[in-house]
Amino acid sequence: MISTASVPADKPVRIAFSLNDASDDTPPEDSIPLVFPELDQQLQPLPPCHDSAESMQVYKQHCQIAEEYHEVKKEIALLEERKKELIAKLDQAEKEKVDAAQLVREFEALTEENRTLKLAQSQCVEQLEKLRIQYQKRQGSS
């Protein structure tokens, strides 16, 4: 049974109802056909009372909201998947950045080692030249 009452617009309104008081001619909850099979049972629109325009309107609104809810869930799933892809790309980019930084450090170390070795080689060449000159002087004076 539905009762109505006039309430001033500035007063809060609480509406409560229970399906337990429903008449025996309504089918049990388990037998209600699922309008949106991918929605949880408690989110399914309840069949309207075809004699009531208000019930039909509420049912249509509920169906529209359920459809919008389904679309939002699909969009969230797509965005979650996109998020995973972007995180994977970010991880890969960070790994490549670390790899590039490591390569730069290795290059700098090898460049420094190369410079040191070239300096040592030129010093050895100079020392060898001095030893040759000394050896030639000894050979010439003997």
mmCIF file of C-alpha atoms in Angstrom:
data_model
loop_
_atom_site.group_PDB
_atom_site.id
_atom_site.type_symbol
_atom_site.label_atom_id
_atom_site.label_comp_id
_atom_site.label_asym_id
_atom_site.label_seq_id
_atom_site.Cartn_x
_atom_site.Cartn_y
_atom_site.Cartn_z
ATOM 1 C CA MET A 1 0.000 0.000 0.000
ATOM 2 C CA ILE A 2 1.296 3.438 -0.925
ATOM 3 C CA SER A 3 0.502 6.397 1.271
ATOM 4 C CA THR A 4 1.103 10.029 0.445
ATOM 5 C CA ALA A 5 1.632 13.074 2.619
ATOM 6 C CA SER A 6 2.291 16.765 2.100
ATOM 7 C CA VAL A 7 5.632 17.914 3.455
ATOM 8 C CA PRO A 8 6.929 21.487 3.460
ATOM 9 C CA ALA A 9 9.763 22.012 0.956
ATOM 10 C CA ASP A 10 12.241 23.144 3.624
ATOM 11 C CA LYS A 11 11.894 19.968 5.740
ATOM 12 C CA PRO A 12 14.041 16.890 5.028
ATOM 13 C CA VAL A 13 12.198 13.838 3.804
ATOM 14 C CA ARG A 14 13.042 10.225 4.559
ATOM 15 C CA ILE A 15 11.395 7.501 2.577
ATOM 16 C CA ALA A 16 11.583 3.891 3.594
ATOM 17 C CA PHE A 17 9.902 0.817 2.226
ATOM 18 C CA SER A 18 10.175 -2.882 2.610
ATOM 19 C CA LEU A 19 9.635 -5.616 0.070
ATOM 20 C CA ASN A 20 8.717 -8.017 2.871
ATOM 21 C CA ASP A 21 5.195 -6.593 3.061
ATOM 22 C CA ALA A 22 4.591 -7.176 -0.628
ATOM 23 C CA SER A 23 1.500 -9.138 -1.517
ATOM 24 C CA ASP A 24 1.766 -12.826 -2.383
ATOM 25 C CA ASP A 25 0.907 -12.235 -6.045
ATOM 26 C CA THR A 26 4.394 -10.770 -6.720
ATOM 27 C CA PRO A 27 7.001 -13.301 -7.827
ATOM 28 C CA PRO A 28 9.890 -14.115 -5.462
ATOM 29 C CA GLU A 29 13.048 -12.030 -5.911
ATOM 30 C CA ASP A 30 14.924 -14.921 -7.505
ATOM 31 C CA SER A 31 12.404 -15.201 -10.318
ATOM 32 C CA ILE A 32 12.647 -11.534 -11.384
ATOM 33 C CA PRO A 33 14.091 -11.526 -14.884
ATOM 34 C CA LEU A 34 17.435 -9.779 -15.089
ATOM 35 C CA VAL A 35 17.062 -6.752 -17.330
ATOM 36 C CA PHE A 36 20.804 -6.109 -17.146
ATOM 37 C CA PRO A 37 22.510 -9.492 -16.563
ATOM 38 C CA GLU A 38 25.913 -7.897 -15.913
ATOM 39 C CA LEU A 39 24.554 -5.914 -12.944
ATOM 40 C CA ASP A 40 24.432 -7.249 -9.411
ATOM 41 C CA GLN A 41 21.045 -8.547 -8.291
ATOM 42 C CA GLN A 42 20.494 -5.636 -5.877
ATOM 43 C CA LEU A 43 21.071 -3.126 -8.694
ATOM 44 C CA GLN A 44 18.565 -4.701 -11.089
ATOM 45 C CA PRO A 45 15.507 -2.585 -11.907
ATOM 46 C CA LEU A 46 12.406 -4.103 -10.340
ATOM 47 C CA PRO A 47 9.516 -4.730 -12.724
ATOM 48 C CA PRO A 48 7.070 -1.833 -12.707
ATOM 49 C CA CYS A 49 3.455 -1.852 -11.766
ATOM 50 C CA HIS A 50 1.894 -1.428 -15.207
ATOM 51 C CA ASP A 51 -1.164 0.286 -13.756
ATOM 52 C CA SER A 52 0.917 3.154 -12.339
ATOM 53 C CA ALA A 53 2.431 5.822 -14.570
ATOM 54 C CA GLU A 54 4.738 6.812 -11.712
ATOM 55 C CA SER A 55 5.959 3.221 -11.362
ATOM 56 C CA MET A 56 6.573 3.021 -15.114
ATOM 57 C CA GLN A 57 8.473 6.320 -15.004
ATOM 58 C CA VAL A 58 10.615 5.154 -12.060
ATOM 59 C CA TYR A 59 11.294 1.883 -13.870
ATOM 60 C CA LYS A 60 12.395 3.725 -17.034
ATOM 61 C CA GLN A 61 14.647 5.999 -14.974
ATOM 62 C CA HIS A 62 16.107 3.017 -13.155
ATOM 63 C CA CYS A 63 16.776 1.276 -16.472
ATOM 64 C CA GLN A 64 18.437 4.422 -17.818
ATOM 65 C CA ILE A 65 20.567 4.754 -14.682
ATOM 66 C CA ALA A 66 21.480 1.061 -14.856
ATOM 67 C CA GLU A 67 22.503 1.498 -18.484
ATOM 68 C CA GLU A 68 24.594 4.554 -17.619
ATOM 69 C CA TYR A 69 26.124 2.620 -14.709
ATOM 70 C CA HIS A 70 27.047 -0.202 -17.079
ATOM 71 C CA GLU A 71 28.625 2.260 -19.526
ATOM 72 C CA VAL A 72 30.614 3.896 -16.727
ATOM 73 C CA LYS A 73 31.830 0.475 -15.540
ATOM 74 C CA LYS A 74 32.952 -0.342 -19.081
ATOM 75 C CA GLU A 75 34.738 3.001 -19.343
ATOM 76 C CA ILE A 76 36.418 2.432 -15.967
ATOM 77 C CA ALA A 77 37.605 -0.990 -17.133
ATOM 78 C CA LEU A 78 39.025 0.540 -20.315
ATOM 79 C CA LEU A 79 40.710 3.300 -18.332
ATOM 80 C CA GLU A 80 42.162 0.766 -15.901
ATOM 81 C CA GLU A 81 43.587 -1.169 -18.841
ATOM 82 C CA ARG A 82 45.005 2.038 -20.327
ATOM 83 C CA LYS A 83 46.492 2.872 -16.919
ATOM 84 C CA LYS A 84 48.249 -0.514 -16.848
ATOM 85 C CA GLU A 85 49.623 0.097 -20.340
ATOM 86 C CA LEU A 86 50.896 3.558 -19.399
ATOM 87 C CA ILE A 87 52.499 2.252 -16.200
ATOM 88 C CA ALA A 88 54.241 -0.459 -18.227
ATOM 89 C CA LYS A 89 55.475 2.167 -20.715
ATOM 90 C CA LEU A 90 56.647 4.387 -17.860
ATOM 91 C CA ASP A 91 58.486 1.475 -16.251
ATOM 92 C CA GLN A 92 60.129 0.691 -19.585
ATOM 93 C CA ALA A 93 61.090 4.340 -20.116
ATOM 94 C CA GLU A 94 62.560 4.543 -16.610
ATOM 95 C CA LYS A 95 64.502 1.331 -17.224
ATOM 96 C CA GLU A 96 65.821 2.723 -20.503
ATOM 97 C CA LYS A 97 66.680 5.983 -18.746
ATOM 98 C CA VAL A 98 68.616 4.065 -16.094
ATOM 99 C CA ASP A 99 70.296 2.011 -18.827
ATOM 100 C CA ALA A 100 71.190 5.196 -20.723
ATOM 101 C CA ALA A 101 72.569 6.823 -17.566
ATOM 102 C CA GLN A 102 74.637 3.691 -16.888
ATOM 103 C CA LEU A 103 75.953 3.761 -20.449
ATOM 104 C CA VAL A 104 76.880 7.447 -20.075
ATOM 105 C CA ARG A 105 78.772 6.681 -16.845
ATOM 106 C CA GLU A 106 80.565 3.765 -18.507
ATOM 107 C CA PHE A 107 81.431 5.948 -21.504
ATOM 108 C CA GLU A 108 82.826 8.671 -19.249
ATOM 109 C CA ALA A 109 84.883 6.129 -17.283
ATOM 110 C CA LEU A 110 86.234 4.560 -20.475
ATOM 111 C CA THR A 111 87.000 7.982 -21.933
ATOM 112 C CA GLU A 112 88.970 8.878 -18.790
ATOM 113 C CA GLU A 113 90.772 5.527 -18.879
ATOM 114 C CA ASN A 114 91.570 6.073 -22.568
ATOM 115 C CA ARG A 115 92.996 9.544 -21.815
ATOM 116 C CA THR A 116 95.105 8.133 -18.970
ATOM 117 C CA LEU A 117 96.394 5.302 -21.172
ATOM 118 C CA LYS A 118 97.269 7.714 -24.009
ATOM 119 C CA LEU A 119 99.187 9.902 -21.543
ATOM 120 C CA ALA A 120 101.027 6.852 -20.188
ATOM 121 C CA GLN A 121 101.780 5.697 -23.747
ATOM 122 C CA SER A 122 103.183 9.105 -24.738
ATOM 123 C CA GLN A 123 105.348 9.134 -21.576
ATOM 124 C CA CYS A 124 106.595 5.650 -22.422
ATOM 125 C CA VAL A 125 107.373 6.727 -25.985
ATOM 126 C CA GLU A 126 109.338 9.735 -24.646
ATOM 127 C CA GLN A 127 111.206 7.531 -22.144
ATOM 128 C CA LEU A 128 111.991 4.994 -24.879
ATOM 129 C CA GLU A 129 113.317 7.759 -27.118
ATOM 130 C CA LYS A 130 115.552 9.050 -24.294
ATOM 131 C CA LEU A 131 116.854 5.518 -23.681
ATOM 132 C CA ARG A 132 117.626 5.079 -27.393
ATOM 133 C CA ILE A 133 119.529 8.346 -27.441
ATOM 134 C CA GLN A 134 121.511 7.304 -24.333
ATOM 135 C CA TYR A 135 122.176 3.878 -25.873
ATOM 136 C CA GLN A 136 123.381 5.473 -29.116
ATOM 137 C CA LYS A 137 125.656 7.830 -27.178
ATOM 138 C CA ARG A 138 127.161 4.855 -25.345
ATOM 139 C CA GLN A 139 127.592 2.971 -28.597
ATOM 140 C CA GLY A 140 129.184 6.001 -30.217
ATOM 141 C CA SER A 141 131.572 6.642 -27.319
ATOM 142 C CA SER A 142 132.713 3.033 -27.104
#
